[in-house]
Coordinates of C-alpha atoms in Angstrom, one line a residue:
V16 CA 180.7 152.2 -19.7
M17 CA 179.7 151.4 -23.3
A18 CA 182.2 150.4 -26.0
S19 CA 179.9 152.0 -28.6
P20 CA 176.5 153.8 -28.7
T21 CA 174.8 150.5 -29.6
S22 CA 176.6 148.2 -27.2
K23 CA 175.3 146.9 -23.8
P24 CA 176.5 149.0 -20.8
R25 CA 179.2 147.4 -18.7
R26 CA 179.3 148.3 -15.0
L27 CA 182.7 149.3 -13.7
T28 CA 182.1 149.8 -10.0
H29 CA 179.7 149.0 -7.1
F30 CA 180.5 152.3 -5.4
N31 CA 176.8 153.3 -4.9
D32 CA 175.3 149.9 -4.1
S33 CA 174.4 151.1 -0.6
L34 CA 171.8 153.4 -2.3
L35 CA 170.0 150.3 -3.6
H36 CA 168.7 149.6 -0.1
A37 CA 168.3 153.2 1.1
R38 CA 164.8 154.3 2.0
L39 CA 164.3 157.5 0.0
G40 CA 161.6 160.1 0.6
T41 CA 159.0 161.0 -1.9
M42 CA 159.6 164.3 -3.6
Q43 CA 156.7 166.5 -4.8
A44 CA 156.6 169.7 -6.8
V45 CA 154.7 172.4 -4.9
A46 CA 153.5 175.8 -6.0
W47 CA 152.2 179.0 -4.4
K48 CA 151.7 182.7 -5.2
N49 CA 153.3 185.7 -3.6
D50 CA 153.7 189.4 -4.6
G51 CA 152.2 188.7 -8.0
Y52 CA 154.6 185.9 -8.8
D53 CA 153.8 182.3 -9.5
Q54 CA 156.4 180.3 -7.4
D55 CA 157.4 176.8 -7.0
G56 CA 159.7 174.5 -5.1
V57 CA 160.2 170.9 -4.0
L58 CA 158.9 169.2 -0.9
T59 CA 160.5 165.9 0.2
Y60 CA 158.6 163.7 2.6
P61 CA 160.1 161.2 5.1
P62 CA 160.1 157.6 3.7
D63 CA 157.5 156.7 6.5
F64 CA 155.3 159.7 6.0
R65 CA 151.8 159.4 7.3
P66 CA 149.2 162.1 6.7
G67 CA 147.9 163.6 10.0
R68 CA 151.2 163.1 11.8
K69 CA 153.3 166.2 12.6
Y70 CA 156.9 166.4 11.3
P71 CA 159.7 168.9 11.8
L72 CA 160.3 171.1 8.7
L73 CA 163.7 172.0 7.2
V74 CA 163.6 175.0 4.8
S75 CA 166.6 174.5 2.6
I76 CA 167.4 177.6 0.6
H77 CA 169.5 177.2 -2.5
G78 CA 172.4 179.4 -3.5
G79 CA 172.8 181.6 -6.4
P80 CA 170.2 183.1 -6.3
H81 CA 170.3 182.2 -10.0
T82 CA 170.1 178.5 -9.5
S83 CA 166.9 176.5 -8.6
S84 CA 165.7 173.5 -6.7
Q85 CA 164.7 170.7 -9.0
L86 CA 162.6 167.6 -8.8
S87 CA 165.7 165.4 -8.8
F88 CA 167.8 163.5 -6.3
N89 CA 169.2 165.7 -3.6
E90 CA 171.4 163.9 -1.1
G91 CA 170.9 166.5 1.7
S92 CA 167.2 166.5 1.4
Q93 CA 167.1 162.8 1.4
F94 CA 169.4 162.6 4.4
Y95 CA 167.0 164.9 6.5
A96 CA 163.9 163.1 5.1
A97 CA 165.4 159.7 6.2
N98 CA 165.7 161.2 9.7
G99 CA 162.1 162.2 9.9
W100 CA 162.1 165.7 8.5
L101 CA 159.9 167.3 5.8
V102 CA 162.3 169.3 3.5
F103 CA 161.1 172.3 1.7
E104 CA 163.3 173.8 -1.1
P105 CA 161.7 177.0 -2.3
N106 CA 162.5 178.7 -5.6
Y107 CA 162.2 182.4 -4.6
R108 CA 162.5 185.4 -6.9
G109 CA 166.0 185.4 -8.4
S110 CA 165.8 181.6 -9.1
S111 CA 166.3 180.4 -12.7
G112 CA 163.6 178.6 -14.7
Q113 CA 160.8 181.1 -14.7
G114 CA 162.1 183.7 -17.1
E115 CA 164.4 186.7 -17.0
G116 CA 162.0 189.0 -15.2
Y117 CA 161.7 186.6 -12.3
R118 CA 165.5 185.9 -12.2
T119 CA 166.4 189.5 -12.1
A120 CA 163.7 190.6 -9.7
V121 CA 166.3 190.4 -6.9
I122 CA 168.3 193.4 -8.3
D123 CA 167.8 196.2 -5.7
D124 CA 165.7 193.7 -3.6
A125 CA 168.2 191.0 -2.7
T126 CA 166.7 189.9 0.6
A127 CA 163.2 191.3 1.6
G128 CA 161.4 190.1 -1.6
P129 CA 163.0 186.6 -1.6
G130 CA 162.3 186.5 2.2
R131 CA 158.6 187.1 1.6
D132 CA 158.6 184.5 -1.1
I133 CA 160.2 181.9 1.2
R134 CA 157.8 182.8 4.0
A135 CA 154.8 182.5 1.7
G136 CA 156.1 179.0 0.7
I137 CA 156.5 178.0 4.3
A138 CA 152.9 179.0 4.9
M139 CA 151.7 176.9 2.0
V140 CA 153.6 173.9 3.3
K141 CA 152.2 174.4 6.8
A142 CA 148.7 174.6 5.4
E143 CA 149.1 171.0 4.3
G144 CA 148.8 170.2 8.0
S145 CA 151.8 168.0 8.6
V146 CA 154.3 170.5 10.0
D147 CA 155.1 170.7 13.7
A148 CA 155.2 174.5 13.9
A149 CA 157.5 174.4 16.9
R150 CA 160.2 172.6 14.9
V151 CA 160.9 174.6 11.8
A152 CA 164.5 175.1 10.9
V153 CA 166.2 177.0 8.1
S154 CA 169.5 176.4 6.3
G155 CA 171.2 177.5 3.1
Y156 CA 174.6 177.7 1.5
S157 CA 176.2 180.7 -0.2
Y158 CA 173.4 183.0 -1.2
G159 CA 171.1 180.6 0.7
G160 CA 173.4 181.2 3.7
V161 CA 172.9 185.0 3.2
M162 CA 169.1 184.4 3.1
T163 CA 169.3 182.2 6.1
S164 CA 171.2 184.8 8.1
W165 CA 168.8 187.5 6.9
M166 CA 165.7 185.4 7.8
I167 CA 166.8 184.6 11.3
G168 CA 167.4 188.3 11.9
R169 CA 163.9 189.2 10.7
Y170 CA 161.7 186.2 11.8
H171 CA 162.1 184.6 15.2
D172 CA 160.1 181.4 15.0
W173 CA 162.9 179.0 14.0
C174 CA 164.0 176.1 16.2
A175 CA 167.4 176.1 14.5
A176 CA 169.3 177.8 11.7
I177 CA 172.4 176.7 9.7
P178 CA 173.8 179.4 7.5
S179 CA 176.8 178.1 5.5
A180 CA 179.3 180.0 3.4
S181 CA 177.3 183.2 3.7
V182 CA 178.6 186.6 3.0
I183 CA 178.4 188.6 6.2
D184 CA 180.7 191.6 5.4
F185 CA 179.0 193.1 2.4
A186 CA 181.5 196.0 2.0
D187 CA 184.3 193.5 1.4
Y188 CA 182.0 191.4 -0.8
Y189 CA 181.1 194.4 -2.9
D190 CA 184.8 195.5 -3.2
Q191 CA 186.2 192.0 -4.0
S192 CA 183.6 190.5 -6.3
E193 CA 181.8 191.2 -9.6
T194 CA 178.3 190.6 -8.2
G195 CA 177.8 193.9 -6.5
I196 CA 174.7 194.7 -8.5
W197 CA 172.8 192.0 -6.6
I198 CA 173.4 193.6 -3.2
G199 CA 172.4 197.1 -4.0
S200 CA 169.4 197.1 -1.5
L201 CA 171.1 195.5 1.4

């Protein structure tokens, strides 16, 4: 806390001191193209990453879809990276940060288009040469959970899947929410 804008900060707690000794993974912005879109995301490497070694890959799909993965601290990604995983957080069509056309591209294409974007991003990460193709997992929360559920129904090469807070009954979702326009193509 600071008594004034020009005063020296004074620490109030030591709540996060354990993070001072945490081994954090390196994060890198990544980019690829799919269906005419320039796309991006974040790839987090294990703290002991060594090129040429194969690592399991967790594809972590953000919710929204109107949010986005950023090149900033993500406790979930860092947890998995600290346990030896590469973590890929794709910004698929519908994500914010690339203009209104990209953000609204999921209207009437809520799953198939974003699914192709995510798969193209996975292919880009795999091309780097560090992914153990037999150990690719997918996870997401809310809309990311919807995409996770959709992806495991369409693609069958996952070693594990963790959909969280995903909408499974779209009739109830449509009737009980104000976001029905996003699910027109499901």
